[in-house]
Coordinates of C-alpha atoms in Angstrom, one line a residue:
X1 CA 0.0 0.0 0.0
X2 CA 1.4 3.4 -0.9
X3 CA 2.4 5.8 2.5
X4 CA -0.4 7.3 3.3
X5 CA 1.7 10.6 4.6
X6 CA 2.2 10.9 1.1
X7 CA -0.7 9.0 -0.7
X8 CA -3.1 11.4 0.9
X9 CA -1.6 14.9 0.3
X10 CA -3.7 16.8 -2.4
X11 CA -1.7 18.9 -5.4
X12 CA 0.1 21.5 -4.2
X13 CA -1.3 24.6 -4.3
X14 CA 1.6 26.3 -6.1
X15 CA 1.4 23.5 -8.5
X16 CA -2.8 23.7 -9.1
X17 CA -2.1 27.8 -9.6
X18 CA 0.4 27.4 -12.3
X19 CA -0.9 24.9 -13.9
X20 CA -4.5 26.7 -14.1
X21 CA -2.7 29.6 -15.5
X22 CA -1.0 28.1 -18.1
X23 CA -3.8 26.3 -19.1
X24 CA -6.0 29.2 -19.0
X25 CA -3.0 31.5 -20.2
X26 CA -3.0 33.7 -17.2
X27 CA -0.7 35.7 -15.9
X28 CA 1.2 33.7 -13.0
X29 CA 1.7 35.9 -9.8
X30 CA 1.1 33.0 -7.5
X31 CA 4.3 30.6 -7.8
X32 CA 7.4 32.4 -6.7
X33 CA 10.2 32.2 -9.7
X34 CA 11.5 35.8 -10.9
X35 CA 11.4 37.4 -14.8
X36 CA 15.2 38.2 -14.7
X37 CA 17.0 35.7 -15.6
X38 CA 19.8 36.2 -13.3
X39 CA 23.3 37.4 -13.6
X40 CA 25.0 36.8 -16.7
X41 CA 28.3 36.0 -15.3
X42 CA 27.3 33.3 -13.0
X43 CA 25.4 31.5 -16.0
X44 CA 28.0 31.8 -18.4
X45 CA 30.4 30.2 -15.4
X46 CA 27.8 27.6 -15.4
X47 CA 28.1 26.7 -18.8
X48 CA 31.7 26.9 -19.5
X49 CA 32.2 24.5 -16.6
X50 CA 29.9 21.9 -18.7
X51 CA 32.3 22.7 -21.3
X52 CA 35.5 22.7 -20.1
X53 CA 34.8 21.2 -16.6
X54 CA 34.5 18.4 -14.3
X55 CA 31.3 16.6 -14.8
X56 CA 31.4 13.5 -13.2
X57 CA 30.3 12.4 -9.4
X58 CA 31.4 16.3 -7.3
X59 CA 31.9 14.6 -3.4
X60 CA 29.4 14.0 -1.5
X61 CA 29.3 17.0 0.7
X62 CA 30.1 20.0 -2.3
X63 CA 32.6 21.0 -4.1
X64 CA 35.8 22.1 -1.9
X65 CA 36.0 25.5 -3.8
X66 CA 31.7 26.3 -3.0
X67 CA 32.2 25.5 0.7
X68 CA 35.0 27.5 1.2
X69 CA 33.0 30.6 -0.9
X70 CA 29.9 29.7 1.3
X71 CA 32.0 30.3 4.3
X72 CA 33.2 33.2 3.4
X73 CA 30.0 34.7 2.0
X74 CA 28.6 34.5 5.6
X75 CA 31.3 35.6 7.3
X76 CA 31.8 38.9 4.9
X77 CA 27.6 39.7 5.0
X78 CA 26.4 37.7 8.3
X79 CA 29.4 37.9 10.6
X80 CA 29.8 33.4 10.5
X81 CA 32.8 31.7 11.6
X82 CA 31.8 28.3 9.7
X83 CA 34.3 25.4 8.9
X84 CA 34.1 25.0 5.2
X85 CA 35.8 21.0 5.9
X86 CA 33.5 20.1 9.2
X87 CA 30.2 22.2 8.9
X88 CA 28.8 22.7 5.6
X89 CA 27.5 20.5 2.9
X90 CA 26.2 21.3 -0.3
X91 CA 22.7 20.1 -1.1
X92 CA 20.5 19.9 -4.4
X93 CA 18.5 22.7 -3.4
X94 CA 16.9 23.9 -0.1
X95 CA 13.9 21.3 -0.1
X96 CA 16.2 19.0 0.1
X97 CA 18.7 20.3 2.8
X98 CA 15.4 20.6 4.7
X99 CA 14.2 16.8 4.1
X100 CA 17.7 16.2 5.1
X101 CA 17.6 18.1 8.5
X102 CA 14.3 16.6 9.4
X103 CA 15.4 12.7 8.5
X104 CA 19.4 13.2 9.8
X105 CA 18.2 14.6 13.2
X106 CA 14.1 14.0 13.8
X107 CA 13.9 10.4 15.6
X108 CA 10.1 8.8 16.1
X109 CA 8.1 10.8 18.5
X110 CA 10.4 14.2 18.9
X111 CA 8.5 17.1 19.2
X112 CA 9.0 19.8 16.3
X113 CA 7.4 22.8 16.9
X114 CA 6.8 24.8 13.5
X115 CA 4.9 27.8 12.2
X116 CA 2.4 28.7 10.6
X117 CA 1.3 29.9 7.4
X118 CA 4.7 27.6 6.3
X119 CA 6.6 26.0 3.5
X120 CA 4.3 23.2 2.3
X121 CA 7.7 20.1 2.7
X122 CA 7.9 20.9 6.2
X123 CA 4.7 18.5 8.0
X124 CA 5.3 15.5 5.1
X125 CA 9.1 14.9 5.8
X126 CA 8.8 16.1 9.5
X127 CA 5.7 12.8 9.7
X128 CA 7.9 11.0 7.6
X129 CA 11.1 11.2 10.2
X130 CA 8.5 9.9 13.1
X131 CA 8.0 13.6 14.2
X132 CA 5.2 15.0 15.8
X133 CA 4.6 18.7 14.4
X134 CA 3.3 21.3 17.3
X135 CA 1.8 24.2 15.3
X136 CA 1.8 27.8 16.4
X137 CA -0.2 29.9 14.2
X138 CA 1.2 33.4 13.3
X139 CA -2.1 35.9 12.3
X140 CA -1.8 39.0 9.6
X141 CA -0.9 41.9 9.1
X142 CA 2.5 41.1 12.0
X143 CA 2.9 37.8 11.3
X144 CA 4.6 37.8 14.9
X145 CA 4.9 35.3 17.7
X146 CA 5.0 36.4 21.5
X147 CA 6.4 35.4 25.1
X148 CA 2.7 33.9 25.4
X149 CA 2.9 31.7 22.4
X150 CA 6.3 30.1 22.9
X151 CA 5.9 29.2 26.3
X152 CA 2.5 27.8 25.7
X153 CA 4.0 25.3 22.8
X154 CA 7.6 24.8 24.0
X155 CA 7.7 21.6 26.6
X156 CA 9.9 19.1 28.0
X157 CA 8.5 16.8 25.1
X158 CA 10.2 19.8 22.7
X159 CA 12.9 18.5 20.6
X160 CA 13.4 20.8 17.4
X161 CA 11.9 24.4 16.2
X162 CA 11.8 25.2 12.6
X163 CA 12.2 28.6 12.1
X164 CA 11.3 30.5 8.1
X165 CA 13.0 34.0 8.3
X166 CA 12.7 35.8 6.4
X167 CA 9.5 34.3 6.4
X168 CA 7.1 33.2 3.0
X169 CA 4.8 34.0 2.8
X170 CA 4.6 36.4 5.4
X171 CA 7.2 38.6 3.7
X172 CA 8.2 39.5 7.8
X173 CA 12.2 40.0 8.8
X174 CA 12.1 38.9 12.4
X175 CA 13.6 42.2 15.0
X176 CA 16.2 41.3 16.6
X177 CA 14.2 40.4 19.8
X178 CA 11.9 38.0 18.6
X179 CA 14.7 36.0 17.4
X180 CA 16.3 36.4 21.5
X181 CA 13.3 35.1 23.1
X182 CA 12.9 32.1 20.4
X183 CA 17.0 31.6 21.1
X184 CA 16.1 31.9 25.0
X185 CA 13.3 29.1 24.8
X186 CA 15.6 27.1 22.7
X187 CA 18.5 26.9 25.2
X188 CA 16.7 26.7 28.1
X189 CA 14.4 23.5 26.5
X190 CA 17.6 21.8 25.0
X191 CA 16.0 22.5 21.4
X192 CA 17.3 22.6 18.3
X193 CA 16.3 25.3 15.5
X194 CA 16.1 24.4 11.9
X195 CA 16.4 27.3 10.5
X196 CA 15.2 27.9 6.5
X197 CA 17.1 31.4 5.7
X198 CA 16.8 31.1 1.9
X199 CA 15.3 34.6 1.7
X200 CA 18.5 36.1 3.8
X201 CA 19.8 38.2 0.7
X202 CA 16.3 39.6 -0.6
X203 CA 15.7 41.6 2.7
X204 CA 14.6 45.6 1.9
X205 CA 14.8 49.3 3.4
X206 CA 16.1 49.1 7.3
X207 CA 15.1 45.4 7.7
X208 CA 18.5 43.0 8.5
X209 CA 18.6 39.6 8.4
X210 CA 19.9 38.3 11.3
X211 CA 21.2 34.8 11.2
X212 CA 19.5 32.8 14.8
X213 CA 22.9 30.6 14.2
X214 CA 24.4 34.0 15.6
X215 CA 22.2 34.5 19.0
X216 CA 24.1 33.6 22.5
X217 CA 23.4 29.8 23.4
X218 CA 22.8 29.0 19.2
X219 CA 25.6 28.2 17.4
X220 CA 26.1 24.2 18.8
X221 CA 21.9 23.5 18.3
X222 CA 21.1 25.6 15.1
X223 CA 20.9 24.4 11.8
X224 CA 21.0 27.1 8.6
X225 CA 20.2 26.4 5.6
X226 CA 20.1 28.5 2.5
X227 CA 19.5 28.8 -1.1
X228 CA 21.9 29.7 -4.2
X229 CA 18.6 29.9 -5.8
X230 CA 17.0 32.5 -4.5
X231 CA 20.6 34.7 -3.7
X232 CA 21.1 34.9 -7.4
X233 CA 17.6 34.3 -8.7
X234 CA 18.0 31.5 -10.3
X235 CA 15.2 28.9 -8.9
X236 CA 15.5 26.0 -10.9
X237 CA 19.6 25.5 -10.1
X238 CA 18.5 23.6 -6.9
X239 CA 21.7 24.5 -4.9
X240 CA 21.4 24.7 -1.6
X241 CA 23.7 24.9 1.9
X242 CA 23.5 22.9 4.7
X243 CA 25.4 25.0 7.9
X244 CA 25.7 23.6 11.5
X245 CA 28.1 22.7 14.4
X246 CA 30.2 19.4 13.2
X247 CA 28.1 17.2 15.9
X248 CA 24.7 18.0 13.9
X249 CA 26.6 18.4 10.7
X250 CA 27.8 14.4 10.4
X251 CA 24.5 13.2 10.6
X252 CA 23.1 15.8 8.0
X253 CA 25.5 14.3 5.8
X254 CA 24.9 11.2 6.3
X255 CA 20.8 11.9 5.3
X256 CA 21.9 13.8 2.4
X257 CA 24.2 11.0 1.1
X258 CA 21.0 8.8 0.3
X259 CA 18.9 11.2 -0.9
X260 CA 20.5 13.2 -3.9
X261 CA 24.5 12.1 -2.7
X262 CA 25.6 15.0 -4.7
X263 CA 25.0 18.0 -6.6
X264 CA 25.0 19.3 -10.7
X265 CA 29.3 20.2 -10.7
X266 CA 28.8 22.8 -12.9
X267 CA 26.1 24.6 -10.9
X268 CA 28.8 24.3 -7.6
X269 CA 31.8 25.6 -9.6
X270 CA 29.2 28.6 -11.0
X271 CA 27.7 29.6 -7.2
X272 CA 31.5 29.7 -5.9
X273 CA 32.7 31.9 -8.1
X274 CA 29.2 33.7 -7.7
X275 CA 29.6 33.9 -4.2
X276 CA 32.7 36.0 -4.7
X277 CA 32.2 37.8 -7.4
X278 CA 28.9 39.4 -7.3
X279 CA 29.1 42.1 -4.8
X280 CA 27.5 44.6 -7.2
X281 CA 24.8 41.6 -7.6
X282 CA 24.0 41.4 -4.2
X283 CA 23.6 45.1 -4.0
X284 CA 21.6 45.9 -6.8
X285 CA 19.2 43.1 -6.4
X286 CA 17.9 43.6 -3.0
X287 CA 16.9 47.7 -4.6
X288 CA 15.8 46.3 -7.8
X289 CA 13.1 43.2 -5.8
X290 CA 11.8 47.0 -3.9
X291 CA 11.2 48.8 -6.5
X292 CA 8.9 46.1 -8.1
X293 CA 7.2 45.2 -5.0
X294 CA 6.2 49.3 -4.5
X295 CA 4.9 49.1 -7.9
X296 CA 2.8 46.2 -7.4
X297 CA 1.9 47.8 -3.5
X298 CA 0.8 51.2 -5.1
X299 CA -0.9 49.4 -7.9
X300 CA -3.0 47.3 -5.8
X301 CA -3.9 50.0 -3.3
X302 CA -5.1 52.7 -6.2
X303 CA -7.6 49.8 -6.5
X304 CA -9.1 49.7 -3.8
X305 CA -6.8 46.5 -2.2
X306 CA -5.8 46.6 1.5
X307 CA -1.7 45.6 1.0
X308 CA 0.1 44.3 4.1
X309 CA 4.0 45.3 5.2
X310 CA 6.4 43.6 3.5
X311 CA 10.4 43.8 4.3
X312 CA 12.0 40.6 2.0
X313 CA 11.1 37.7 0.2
X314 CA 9.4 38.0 -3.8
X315 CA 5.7 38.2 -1.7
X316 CA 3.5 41.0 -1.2
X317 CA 0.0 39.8 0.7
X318 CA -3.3 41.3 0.2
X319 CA -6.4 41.2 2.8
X320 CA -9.4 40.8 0.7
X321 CA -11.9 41.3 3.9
X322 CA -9.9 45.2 4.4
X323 CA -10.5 45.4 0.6
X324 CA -14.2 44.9 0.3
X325 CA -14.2 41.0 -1.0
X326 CA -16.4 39.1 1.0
X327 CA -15.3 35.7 -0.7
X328 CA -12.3 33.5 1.4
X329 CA -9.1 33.2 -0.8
X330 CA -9.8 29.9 -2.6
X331 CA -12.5 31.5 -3.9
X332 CA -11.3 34.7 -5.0
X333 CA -8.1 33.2 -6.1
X334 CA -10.4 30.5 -8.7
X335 CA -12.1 33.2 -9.8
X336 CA -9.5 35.5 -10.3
X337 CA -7.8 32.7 -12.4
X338 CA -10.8 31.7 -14.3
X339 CA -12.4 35.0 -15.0
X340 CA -10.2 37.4 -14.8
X341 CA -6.9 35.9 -16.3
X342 CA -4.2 36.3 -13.2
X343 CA -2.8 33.3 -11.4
X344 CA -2.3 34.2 -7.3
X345 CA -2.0 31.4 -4.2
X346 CA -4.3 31.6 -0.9
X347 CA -2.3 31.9 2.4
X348 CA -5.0 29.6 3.7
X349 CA -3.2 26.4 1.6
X350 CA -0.5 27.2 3.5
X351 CA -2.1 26.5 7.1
X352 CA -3.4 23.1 8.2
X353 CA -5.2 24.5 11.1
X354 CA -6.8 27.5 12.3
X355 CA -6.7 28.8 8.5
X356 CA -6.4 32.3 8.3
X357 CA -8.7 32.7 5.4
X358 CA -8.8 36.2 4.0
X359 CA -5.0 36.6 2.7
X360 CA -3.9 36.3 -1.0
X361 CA 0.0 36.0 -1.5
X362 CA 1.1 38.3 -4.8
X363 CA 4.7 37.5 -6.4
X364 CA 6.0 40.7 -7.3
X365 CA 9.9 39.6 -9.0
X366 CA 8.1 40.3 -12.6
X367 CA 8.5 42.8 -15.3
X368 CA 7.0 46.1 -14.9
X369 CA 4.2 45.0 -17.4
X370 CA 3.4 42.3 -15.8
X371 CA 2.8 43.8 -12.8
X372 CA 1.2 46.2 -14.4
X373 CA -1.2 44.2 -16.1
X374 CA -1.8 41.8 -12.7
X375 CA -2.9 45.4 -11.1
X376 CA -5.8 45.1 -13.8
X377 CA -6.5 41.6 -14.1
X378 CA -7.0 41.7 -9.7
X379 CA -8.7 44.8 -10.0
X380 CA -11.2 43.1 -12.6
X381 CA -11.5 39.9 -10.2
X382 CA -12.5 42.0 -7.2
X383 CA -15.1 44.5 -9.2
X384 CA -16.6 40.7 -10.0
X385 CA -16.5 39.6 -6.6
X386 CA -18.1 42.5 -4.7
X387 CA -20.6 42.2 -7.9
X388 CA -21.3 38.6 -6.8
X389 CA -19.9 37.3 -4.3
X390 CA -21.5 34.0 -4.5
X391 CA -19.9 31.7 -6.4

């Protein structure tokens, strides 16, 4: 019989969207992949190292050269003293550093505490491992947890915490004391933090990422992970790192040994030379993500939309009941596909309990006419909504 963890879960919701809008030819502001292509430089290194490279089996745990760059990188923009040899490994992508984390450390009946709206692989893998997931739920437009929350959820049962920050969908950059009371609960339950940080280098205006790795009490019981992906906008590349103390990184390893073993050479030998060569890149990017996420905010709001705070990540969210849509955000998103030609994904897919209904997730990493013409399409699927809202 097929695992039920797995044989039970429905589509994915960022799968059903895009699909729907490619079908339908809509424009696609619900799955998260940008317009740019990303920097020239970095692909053409990719592709000269298919050329002229190594492309046979990389080891195991990354290419020497990337570990050493993603070492450095943190410790030039995050302030990290990592051992490139003992306490990072290279990973096909973030998903998978994260099943790794969850199947190299989770043991049957640990406690994992996670939040929520979240990133739809966390509960399957996290079941999967034998955990038991303790949601807290984080409500619009702060997206924040409290004292009150913590306590009430962290136990002597407690074993791991995964932390998103910045957070998607939320689009939040945690202040620097949410992320020392979460540290404080942590040490003083013996709990280890997960942390998924592949957001880190889209962060805008006064918000700073601050790695939890970095907190007093962290550095032996975190786990960070990030994303070459989303650092150089380059989503389908699948590169991901895998950062923690040499105790937690040996079993990580281990996990990730048997599920991918290694990663596309080419890509590694391309996101080291990224990693220290694109200080411009990293820069201009951050500025450039802004600028298209105010065009999108004023857009929507000279519509008549209610648009929530957002410091990083590709996401701007929208609360349909502050905009005058009575409809929850399945419905207005299906109709927004269906009738009015623009593709966006309900925050409530990404809860599975105490669904907060009334928030529609907007990618904003497109070309101006895109947006532009996502501004209309929405506009045209509310004016249809508050005409009838009944479906």
């Amino acid at each position: 019989m097929p695992n039920p963890i797995f044989s039970s879960l429905p589509m994915t919701v960022f799968e059903e969207m895009s699909g729907l809008a490619r079908t339908l030819g809509a424009i696609n502001l619900g799955q998260g992949f940008p317009d740019d292509p990303g920097p020239e430089a970095v692909r053409a290194k990719a592709a000269d190292a298919v050329l002229n490279g190594y492309n046979q089996y990389p080891p195991m745990a990354g290419l020497p050269e990337l570990r050493a760059a993603v070492a450095g990188h943190y410790a030039r923009t995050q302030g990290l003293d990592l051992d490139p040899t003992s306490e990072i490994t290279i990973t096909s992508g973030a998903t998978e550093a994260l099943a790794a984390a969850f199947l190299g450390l989770i043991q049957p009946g640990d406690e994992v505490i996670v939040f929520q709206p979240l990133y739809d692989s966390y509960l399957p893998v996290i079941r999967l491992a034998g955990g038991v997931p303790k949601l807290i739920s984080l409500q619009p437009p702060r997206w924040r947890f409290d004292r009150a929350m913590l306590e009430a959820a962290f136990s002597d049962a407690t074993k791991f915490v995964v932390l998103n920050n910045p957070n998607n969908p939320a689009g939040t950059v945690l202040p620097d004391e949410d992320l020392a009371l979460l540290a404080e609960l942590c040490v003083k339950h013996d709990v280890i933090a997960i942390c998924d940080e592949v957001w880190e280098q889209v962060v805008f205006g006064a918000a700073k990422h601050r790695p939890l790795i970095n907190l007093p009490g962290m550095r032996e019981r975190c786990v960070k992970i990030g994303s070459a992906g989303k650092m150089f906008g380059l989503t389908g590349w699948k590169v991901g790192f895998l950062c923690a103390a040499p105790a937690l990184s040996y079993s990580l390893a281990r996990a990730h040994q048997f599920l991918t073993f290694t990663t596309a050479p080419n890509l590694q030998a391309a996101v080291a030379w990224g990693l220290e060569n694109s200080e411009d890149w990293f820069a201009t990017m951050p500025r450039d993500l802004e600028r298209s996420r105010d065009r999108l905010s004023e857009g929507l709001r000279r519509e008549g939309f209610a648009v929530l705070p957002a410091q990083g990540t590709y996401f701007v969210n929208i609360d349909l009941t502050a905009s005058g849509v009575a409809e929850d955000d399945r419905a207005f998103c299906l109709r927004a596909v269906h009738e009015a030609g623009v593709a966006a994904i309900p925050v409530s897919a990404l809860y599975e309990a105490d669904h907060v209904r009334n928030i529609v997730r907007l990618c904003f990493s497109k070309r101006d006419a895109t947006l532009d013409a996502g501004v209309e399409r929405l506009a045209k699927a509310r004016e249809l909504s508050v005409a009838s809202p009944a479906r």
